[in-house]
Amino acid sequence: MNLGILYATLAFFCWGLFPLYFHALGEVPPQEILAHRMLWSLLFLVIVLTVRQQWKWLPRVVRQPRILASFVASALLLTANWFIYIWSVNHGHVIDASLGYFINPLINVLLGLVVLNEKLRRGQWIAMALAASGVAWLTWQAGELPWIALILGITFGGYGLLRKTAALAALEGLSLETMILFPLALAYVLWLSWHGQNTFLNTAHDSTRWLLAAAGPITAIPLLLFAAGARKIPMAVLGLIQYLSPTMQALLGVWVFHEAFPAARLAGFLVIWTALILYVLEGLWVSRRNSAPA
């Protein structure tokens, strides 16, 4: 279990540093970063699958249209999530992006209610109401919906819902998703090259090229660590560790990128954080009660 906690912590720590990585690619348009992330991720995953001799799943999946269709849907949700996140970091909205991952567990609960017809306990209803009031406050004081946070939370929640019932494990699933996205990403990069707009080829900075090429391992390694850790520790522990990532991102937004975080905005975050604390504590209490001897 200790090794599982280490793996999961390293995964969320890596994800927490993502704003630094995408900010370092500020000269590259978000859609081009996204395309390169798909291309280099697939290359890295192909190497990993080859080294591990883990290709037997692919012929079976290709012959099952329903599985392919579900992964097309998850690939599209993942693309939307990646693009909005990259755009938000490179346009000074790191704190807004972190909020999306703070509210993601509560969106998962809401999706379970709406899509899977799951029943909510009283504590979960209270947590949902608190979170909704926090979002309403942020909307009122900003004069607009916190759309970045909501889109990130909803797309990642929808992605998680599809992967929850997916027929493939994390490594194979991400590999299939990047295979699905690869033709579009390659066509876009070739189009950029044809028009002399491919930053990878035209940039004067070798560091930019290395950072774009690093998108493969930077995307895949945290996922592999997460998958390894998730198999070794209880979901309640994993749920607590997951808040490391958005916490780091929010702190980077304030301390490194100097984004505005006035008291009115802090109040909305505090309400949402209170909802999360209630949600986690209620889940731990129910888990402990259910595991207690009769």
XYZ file of C-alpha atoms in Angstrom:
294
model
C 0.000 0.000 0.000
C 2.873 2.389 0.783
C 4.245 1.836 -2.727
C 0.780 2.532 -4.154
C 0.577 5.822 -2.248
C 4.006 6.767 -3.607
C 2.986 6.006 -7.218
C -0.298 7.934 -6.927
C 1.378 10.892 -5.215
C 4.024 11.090 -7.946
C 1.301 10.997 -10.620
C -0.690 13.865 -9.108
C 2.515 15.787 -8.357
C 3.450 15.590 -12.053
C -0.030 16.761 -13.074
C 0.256 19.605 -10.577
C 3.335 20.878 -12.431
C 1.608 20.907 -15.827
C 1.046 24.709 -15.805
C 4.823 25.225 -15.774
C 5.223 22.944 -18.791
C 2.487 24.508 -20.914
C 3.511 28.031 -19.910
C 7.038 27.258 -21.152
C 5.445 26.563 -24.562
C 3.847 30.005 -24.675
C 5.114 30.701 -28.202
C 3.223 27.672 -29.551
C -0.541 28.035 -30.242
C -2.701 25.774 -28.009
C -4.095 23.777 -30.933
C -0.566 23.011 -32.151
C 0.530 21.949 -28.665
C -2.498 19.665 -28.602
C -1.591 18.099 -31.964
C 2.006 17.504 -30.924
C 0.820 16.048 -27.619
C -1.219 13.485 -29.542
C 1.610 12.623 -31.945
C 4.414 12.288 -29.401
C 2.155 10.516 -26.904
C 1.338 7.832 -29.466
C 5.030 7.383 -30.315
C 5.902 6.983 -26.643
C 2.991 4.606 -25.995
C 3.903 2.463 -29.002
C 7.426 2.107 -27.569
C 6.036 1.157 -24.137
C 3.596 -1.376 -25.599
C 6.340 -2.894 -27.755
C 8.790 -3.206 -24.870
C 6.083 -4.832 -22.741
C 4.891 -6.995 -25.672
C 1.361 -5.808 -24.960
C -0.309 -5.750 -28.368
C -2.711 -8.720 -28.165
C -5.659 -6.484 -27.249
C -5.627 -4.436 -30.466
C -6.870 -7.038 -33.035
C -9.755 -7.971 -30.727
C -10.815 -4.339 -30.234
C -10.703 -3.515 -33.949
C -13.355 -6.178 -34.541
C -15.736 -4.669 -31.949
C -17.423 -1.486 -33.273
C -19.165 -0.694 -29.973
C -15.886 -0.555 -28.091
C -14.350 1.569 -30.845
C -17.326 3.946 -30.732
C -16.997 4.394 -26.970
C -13.315 5.227 -27.341
C -14.032 7.689 -30.147
C -16.334 9.481 -27.703
C -13.761 9.388 -24.886
C -11.043 10.592 -27.280
C -13.172 13.602 -28.246
C -13.835 14.458 -24.589
C -10.119 14.086 -23.818
C -9.264 16.373 -26.746
C -11.672 19.053 -25.533
C -10.296 18.780 -21.993
C -6.673 18.998 -23.116
C -7.325 21.957 -25.415
C -9.236 24.036 -22.847
C -6.602 23.304 -20.219
C -3.695 24.300 -22.489
C -5.555 27.420 -23.618
C -6.388 28.453 -20.055
C -2.791 28.082 -18.841
C -1.389 30.055 -21.775
C -3.995 32.807 -21.348
C -3.551 33.429 -17.634
C -6.349 31.271 -16.222
C -4.416 28.695 -14.184
C -6.571 29.253 -11.083
C -9.774 28.819 -13.117
C -8.372 25.583 -14.541
C -7.500 24.289 -11.069
C -11.092 24.950 -9.967
C -12.285 22.594 -12.710
C -10.387 19.707 -11.111
C -11.514 20.677 -7.613
C -15.158 20.373 -8.634
C -14.581 17.299 -10.827
C -15.383 14.753 -8.057
C -18.702 16.486 -7.419
C -19.463 16.498 -11.151
C -18.727 12.765 -11.116
C -21.373 12.361 -8.420
C -23.835 14.404 -10.481
C -23.139 12.327 -13.602
C -23.680 9.169 -11.576
C -27.054 10.542 -10.501
C -28.162 11.626 -13.980
C -26.615 8.949 -16.202
C -26.252 5.876 -13.999
C -29.339 6.524 -11.823
C -27.235 6.264 -8.690
C -28.759 7.356 -5.380
C -27.140 10.176 -3.441
C -26.781 10.100 0.309
C -27.795 13.112 2.392
C -24.177 14.215 2.879
C -23.571 14.078 -0.862
C -26.660 16.199 -1.525
C -25.425 18.807 0.977
C -21.958 18.804 -0.641
C -23.513 19.239 -4.083
C -25.679 22.135 -2.840
C -22.658 23.836 -1.248
C -20.611 23.460 -4.428
C -23.466 24.831 -6.529
C -23.738 27.856 -4.236
C -19.979 28.426 -4.578
C -20.226 28.327 -8.373
C -23.222 30.670 -8.219
C -21.239 33.105 -6.082
C -18.268 33.036 -8.466
C -20.666 33.624 -11.361
C -22.309 36.579 -9.626
C -19.104 38.322 -8.535
C -17.391 37.800 -11.931
C -20.478 38.594 -13.997
C -20.152 35.357 -15.988
C -20.133 31.618 -15.486
C -16.746 30.104 -14.525
C -16.887 28.397 -17.914
C -13.277 27.183 -17.942
C -13.726 25.302 -14.683
C -17.126 23.926 -15.712
C -15.948 22.725 -19.138
C -12.840 21.097 -17.658
C -14.840 19.452 -14.900
C -17.615 18.236 -17.198
C -15.331 16.951 -19.985
C -13.056 15.126 -17.541
C -16.082 13.819 -15.655
C -17.608 12.547 -18.889
C -14.267 11.032 -19.865
C -14.031 9.290 -16.514
C -17.579 7.982 -16.878
C -16.777 6.423 -20.251
C -13.499 4.967 -18.995
C -15.226 3.593 -15.893
C -17.106 1.115 -18.068
C -14.402 0.760 -20.743
C -13.158 -2.635 -21.855
C -9.480 -1.605 -21.771
C -7.037 -0.722 -18.997
C -5.394 2.698 -18.702
C -2.372 2.080 -20.949
C -4.276 0.311 -23.710
C -7.166 2.778 -23.500
C -4.965 5.852 -23.851
C -3.089 4.155 -26.696
C -6.334 3.498 -28.577
C -7.521 7.069 -27.989
C -4.286 8.510 -29.371
C -4.495 6.142 -32.353
C -7.983 7.486 -33.060
C -6.761 11.091 -32.765
C -3.491 10.508 -34.639
C -4.789 11.035 -38.225
C -6.329 14.412 -37.336
C -3.235 15.532 -35.429
C -0.897 14.426 -38.234
C -3.022 16.114 -40.912
C -3.025 19.367 -38.919
C 0.747 19.321 -38.357
C 1.359 18.554 -42.046
C -0.974 21.429 -42.991
C 1.007 23.750 -40.694
C 4.260 22.544 -42.280
C 2.889 23.114 -45.794
C 2.052 26.713 -44.877
C 5.322 27.305 -43.045
C 3.608 27.619 -39.647
C 4.922 24.501 -37.888
C 6.561 25.884 -34.744
C 8.498 22.655 -34.239
C 10.307 23.270 -37.542
C 10.402 27.071 -37.551
C 11.213 28.013 -33.972
C 14.624 29.472 -33.225
C 14.635 27.773 -29.814
C 15.790 24.171 -29.531
C 14.234 24.099 -26.063
C 10.785 24.471 -27.653
C 11.411 21.463 -29.889
C 12.532 19.366 -26.917
C 9.524 20.442 -24.877
C 7.114 19.507 -27.682
C 8.791 16.119 -28.122
C 8.609 15.611 -24.355
C 4.801 15.773 -24.537
C 4.745 12.008 -25.046
C 6.381 10.884 -21.796
C 4.972 13.881 -19.908
C 1.469 12.694 -20.847
C 1.945 8.950 -20.433
C 4.223 8.564 -17.391
C 1.836 10.152 -14.834
C -0.971 7.997 -16.230
C 1.110 4.825 -15.808
C 2.040 5.853 -12.251
C -1.614 6.551 -11.519
C -2.716 3.178 -12.885
C -0.053 1.380 -10.844
C -0.983 3.256 -7.672
C -4.739 2.861 -8.098
C -4.399 -0.917 -8.082
C -2.629 -0.909 -4.705
C -4.595 1.543 -2.546
C -8.272 2.036 -1.568
C -10.373 4.494 -3.566
C -10.878 6.646 -0.462
C -7.123 7.179 -0.167
C -6.825 7.834 -3.904
C -9.629 10.383 -3.655
C -7.724 12.328 -1.007
C -4.429 12.289 -2.906
C -6.081 13.593 -6.096
C -6.521 17.051 -4.552
C -2.725 17.489 -4.569
C -2.786 18.348 -8.270
C -5.374 21.192 -8.361
C -3.953 22.570 -5.094
C -0.502 22.830 -6.677
C -1.997 24.390 -9.805
C -3.907 27.002 -7.803
C -0.772 27.885 -5.799
C 1.234 28.204 -9.030
C -1.451 30.496 -10.415
C -1.163 32.798 -7.391
C 2.550 32.645 -6.556
C 4.256 32.003 -9.910
C 1.906 33.480 -12.514
C 0.590 36.242 -10.202
C -3.049 35.833 -11.207
C -5.616 37.959 -9.419
C -7.170 36.211 -6.427
C -9.260 38.825 -4.585
C -11.198 38.140 -1.399
C -14.515 37.771 -3.261
C -13.045 35.041 -5.470
C -11.411 33.375 -2.465
C -14.822 33.232 -0.757
C -16.261 31.234 -3.672
C -13.300 28.836 -3.597
C -13.677 28.397 0.173
C -17.328 27.383 -0.237
C -16.358 24.822 -2.897
C -13.439 23.535 -0.787
C -15.847 23.154 2.147
C -18.132 21.106 -0.093
C -15.193 18.900 -1.079
C -14.129 18.393 2.554
C -17.706 17.413 3.448
C -17.847 15.056 0.454
C -14.563 13.353 1.400
C -15.362 13.074 5.123
C -18.830 11.703 4.396
C -17.333 9.106 2.051
C -14.720 8.069 4.638
C -17.397 7.798 7.341
C -19.641 5.623 5.172
C -16.677 3.451 4.141
C -15.614 2.945 7.754
C -19.183 2.204 8.852
C -19.653 -0.364 6.095
C -16.345 -2.093 6.875
C -17.023 -2.274 10.626
C -17.756 -5.793 11.916
C -21.426 -6.527 12.506
